[in-house]
């Protein structure tokens, strides 16, 4: 039996779950949990900025925070890879 680095004896990569790359599985599970969290927080809240206050559904504030965090993570990951 010939062995290949990074592969199991049945030929699958070690970083796969049921033939799907682990990164995709983790991403889909994280996205589903984030969606569940957003849908569980539908009530309207006061959101206070420095100079003004708005009343909006909490899920909008959470979605905006999630989006900003994702963009910052993507930008910082790209900068770290260029070193």
Protein backbone atom coordinates (compact mmCIF):
# COMPACT_ATOMS: atom_id res chain seq x y z
CA UNK A 1 0.00 0.00 0.00
CA UNK A 2 1.47 3.33 -1.08
CA UNK A 3 0.99 6.27 1.26
CA UNK A 4 0.69 9.86 0.14
CA UNK A 5 1.50 12.73 2.50
CA UNK A 6 -1.63 14.54 3.68
CA UNK A 7 -3.95 11.71 2.65
CA UNK A 8 -5.68 8.95 4.56
CA UNK A 9 -5.47 5.30 3.52
CA UNK A 10 -8.73 5.62 1.53
CA UNK A 11 -7.28 8.48 -0.58
CA UNK A 12 -9.20 11.36 1.02
CA UNK A 13 -7.35 14.40 2.27
CA UNK A 14 -7.09 14.62 6.05
CA UNK A 15 -8.72 18.05 6.00
CA UNK A 16 -12.02 16.80 4.58
CA UNK A 17 -15.30 15.84 6.19
CA UNK A 18 -17.34 13.47 4.01
CA UNK A 19 -15.35 14.64 0.98
CA UNK A 20 -15.98 18.35 1.67
CA UNK A 21 -13.03 20.57 2.67
CA UNK A 22 -13.06 21.35 6.39
CA UNK A 23 -12.90 25.12 5.78
CA UNK A 24 -16.16 25.02 3.84
CA UNK A 25 -17.88 22.95 6.53
CA UNK A 26 -16.73 25.35 9.27
CA UNK A 27 -17.79 28.36 7.19
CA UNK A 28 -21.28 27.00 6.51
CA UNK A 29 -21.82 26.01 10.16
CA UNK A 30 -20.62 29.45 11.33
CA UNK A 31 -22.89 31.22 8.82
CA UNK A 32 -25.89 29.16 9.96
CA UNK A 33 -25.18 29.92 13.62
CA UNK A 34 -24.83 33.64 12.82
CA UNK A 35 -28.13 33.61 10.92
CA UNK A 36 -29.84 31.81 13.80
CA UNK A 37 -28.45 34.39 16.24
CA UNK A 38 -29.65 37.28 14.05
CA UNK A 39 -33.15 35.83 13.72
CA UNK A 40 -33.34 35.32 17.49
CA UNK A 41 -32.80 39.07 18.04
CA UNK A 42 -35.62 40.83 16.20
CA UNK A 43 -36.73 43.34 18.84
CA UNK A 44 -36.24 47.06 18.28
CA UNK A 45 -33.55 48.79 20.34
CA UNK A 46 -32.06 52.25 20.75
CA UNK A 47 -28.61 52.44 19.21
CA UNK A 48 -26.62 55.41 20.42
CA UNK A 49 -23.80 56.83 18.32
CA UNK A 50 -21.65 59.76 19.37
CA UNK A 51 -23.94 62.50 18.12
CA UNK A 52 -27.27 60.83 17.46
CA UNK A 53 -29.52 57.95 18.44
CA UNK A 54 -31.54 55.67 16.18
CA UNK A 55 -34.19 53.06 16.89
CA UNK A 56 -33.75 49.96 14.76
CA UNK A 57 -34.11 46.19 14.97
CA UNK A 58 -31.22 44.64 16.88
CA UNK A 59 -30.51 42.22 14.03
CA UNK A 60 -29.47 45.14 11.81
CA UNK A 61 -26.86 46.28 14.33
CA UNK A 62 -25.64 42.71 14.78
CA UNK A 63 -25.48 42.11 11.01
CA UNK A 64 -23.54 45.35 10.51
CA UNK A 65 -21.08 44.36 13.23
CA UNK A 66 -20.69 40.90 11.70
CA UNK A 67 -20.08 42.40 8.26
CA UNK A 68 -17.54 44.93 9.53
CA UNK A 69 -15.72 42.21 11.47
CA UNK A 70 -15.64 39.96 8.41
CA UNK A 71 -14.25 42.72 6.20
CA UNK A 72 -11.60 43.64 8.79
CA UNK A 73 -10.61 39.99 9.16
CA UNK A 74 -10.33 39.59 5.40
CA UNK A 75 -8.24 42.77 5.05
CA UNK A 76 -5.92 41.92 7.93
CA UNK A 77 -5.50 38.34 6.69
CA UNK A 78 -4.44 39.68 3.30
CA UNK A 79 -1.94 42.07 4.88
CA UNK A 80 -0.42 39.34 7.03
CA UNK A 81 0.03 37.10 3.99
CA UNK A 82 2.10 39.78 2.23
CA UNK A 83 4.82 39.86 4.88
